[in-house]
C-alpha positions as CSV (number, residue, x, y, z in Angstrom):
1,X,-14.3,-36.0,53.1
2,X,-11.9,-34.5,54.4
3,X,-9.5,-31.8,52.6
4,X,-6.2,-33.4,52.6
5,X,-2.8,-31.3,52.3
6,X,-2.0,-32.0,49.0
7,X,-5.6,-30.6,48.5
8,X,-5.0,-27.5,49.9
9,X,-1.6,-27.4,47.8
10,X,-2.8,-27.6,44.9
11,X,-6.0,-25.3,46.0
12,X,-3.5,-22.6,46.9
13,X,-1.6,-23.1,43.7
14,X,-4.9,-23.1,41.7
15,X,-5.3,-19.5,43.4
16,X,-2.1,-18.3,42.2
17,X,-2.4,-19.1,39.0
18,X,-5.5,-17.7,38.9
19,X,-4.0,-14.1,40.2
20,X,-0.8,-14.5,38.3
21,X,-3.2,-14.8,34.7
22,X,-5.4,-11.6,35.6
23,X,-2.3,-9.4,36.2
24,X,-0.7,-10.7,33.3
25,X,-3.9,-10.1,31.4
26,X,-3.8,-6.8,32.6
27,X,-0.5,-5.8,31.5
28,X,-1.2,-7.4,28.3
29,X,-4.0,-4.7,27.9
30,X,-1.6,-2.2,28.6
31,X,1.0,-3.3,26.4
32,X,-2.0,-3.7,23.3
33,X,-2.7,0.2,23.7
34,X,0.9,1.1,23.5
35,X,1.3,-1.1,20.6
36,X,-1.9,0.0,18.6
37,X,-0.6,3.8,19.5
38,X,2.8,2.9,18.0
39,X,1.4,1.8,15.1
40,X,-0.5,4.8,14.4
41,X,2.2,7.3,14.9
42,X,4.7,4.8,12.6
43,X,1.5,4.8,10.4
44,X,0.9,9.0,10.9
45,X,5.2,9.5,10.2
46,X,4.7,7.1,7.3
47,X,2.5,9.2,5.9
48,X,3.8,12.4,6.3
49,X,7.2,11.8,5.0
50,X,5.6,10.1,1.8
51,X,3.3,13.0,1.5
52,X,6.7,15.8,2.0
53,X,8.4,13.4,-0.6
54,X,5.3,13.1,-3.4
55,X,5.2,16.9,-2.9
56,X,8.8,17.5,-4.1
57,X,8.5,15.9,-7.6
58,X,7.0,17.3,-10.7
59,X,5.2,15.1,-13.1
60,X,5.3,15.7,-16.9
61,X,4.9,14.1,-19.6
62,X,5.5,14.5,-23.3
63,X,2.6,12.3,-24.4
64,X,0.9,14.3,-27.4
65,X,4.5,16.2,-28.1
66,X,4.6,16.6,-31.9
67,X,1.6,14.5,-32.7
68,X,3.2,11.0,-32.2
69,X,3.8,8.8,-29.5
70,X,6.1,5.9,-31.0
71,X,9.0,6.1,-33.7
72,X,10.2,3.2,-35.6
73,X,13.1,4.4,-38.0
74,X,11.0,6.2,-40.2
75,X,7.3,5.5,-39.2
76,X,5.9,7.6,-36.4
77,X,2.4,6.4,-34.9
78,X,0.4,9.0,-34.4
79,X,-1.7,9.8,-31.0
80,X,-5.1,9.5,-32.7
81,X,-4.4,5.9,-34.3
82,X,-4.1,4.4,-30.2
83,X,-7.5,5.1,-29.9
84,X,-8.3,3.2,-32.9
85,X,-8.9,0.0,-30.7
86,X,-11.1,1.5,-28.4
87,X,-13.2,2.6,-31.0
88,X,-13.4,-0.9,-33.0
89,X,-14.2,-2.2,-29.4
90,X,-17.1,-0.2,-29.0
91,X,-18.5,-0.3,-32.0
92,X,-18.3,-4.6,-31.6
93,X,-20.1,-4.0,-28.7
94,X,-23.0,-3.0,-30.1
95,X,-22.8,-5.1,-33.5
96,X,-21.7,-8.4,-32.3
97,X,-23.8,-11.3,-30.8
98,X,-20.7,-12.7,-28.8
99,X,-20.1,-9.4,-26.4
100,X,-17.0,-10.9,-25.3
101,X,-14.5,-10.0,-28.3
102,X,-15.6,-6.5,-28.0
103,X,-15.0,-6.5,-24.4
104,X,-11.5,-8.1,-25.2
105,X,-10.5,-5.4,-28.1
106,X,-11.6,-2.4,-25.6
107,X,-9.8,-3.5,-23.0
108,X,-6.4,-3.8,-25.0
109,X,-7.0,-0.7,-26.3
110,X,-7.0,0.9,-22.3
111,X,-4.4,-1.2,-21.7
112,X,-2.7,0.7,-24.9
113,X,-3.9,4.0,-24.0
114,X,-2.7,4.0,-20.3
115,X,1.0,1.9,-21.3
116,X,1.5,5.2,-23.8
117,X,0.7,7.5,-20.9
118,X,3.1,5.6,-18.6
119,X,5.5,5.4,-21.1
120,X,5.8,8.8,-22.0
121,X,5.8,10.1,-18.2
122,X,9.1,11.9,-16.2
123,X,9.5,12.1,-12.6
124,X,12.0,14.8,-12.1
125,X,12.9,16.2,-8.6
126,X,12.1,19.8,-7.4
127,X,15.2,21.6,-5.7
128,X,15.3,21.4,-1.8
129,X,17.4,22.1,1.1
130,X,19.5,19.4,2.7
131,X,17.1,19.9,6.1
132,X,14.3,19.3,3.7
133,X,15.8,16.0,2.7
134,X,16.9,14.5,5.9
135,X,13.1,15.4,7.2
136,X,11.4,13.6,4.8
137,X,13.3,10.6,4.2
138,X,13.5,10.6,8.1
139,X,9.7,10.9,8.7
140,X,9.6,7.8,6.4
141,X,12.4,5.5,7.6
142,X,11.3,5.8,10.8
143,X,7.4,5.8,10.3
144,X,7.7,2.7,7.8
145,X,10.5,0.8,10.6
146,X,7.4,1.6,13.4
147,X,4.7,0.3,11.6
148,X,6.9,-2.8,10.9
149,X,7.9,-3.2,14.1
150,X,4.4,-3.8,15.1
151,X,3.7,-5.9,12.7
152,X,6.2,-8.6,12.9
153,X,6.1,-8.2,16.5
154,X,6.7,-11.7,18.5
155,X,5.2,-11.8,22.0
């Protein structure tokens, strides 16, 4: 059956569509590479800025200062007493048949110790000049913006 004029037009349109698809795929692969590069450059800027910020923070703790952590009126909870639930939990693990209770008491003891350390921790900003301050927060803001732009870009 001979090809009609409409068949020739359809063939021509199909070939144009294939060429367009090839050119779009090559362009999108190039843009994917630049998007990936932009993401990693942003990640490096963000990491560098956060590193500089954390280098300028001094961490101190008053844990164990004066031999007690908590004061309730005239009653002081000694530092050693917060270890008591951990010791009891370990003993329960060895003595009891149902070990779940020992694990619960041990977990509560670990949480108490971690909370007591975190509650007595203080952060202090180390003195820095304005240029360093602007560089630190500028790197963090620029890097965070680049990462977020690439993560939430809609094409």
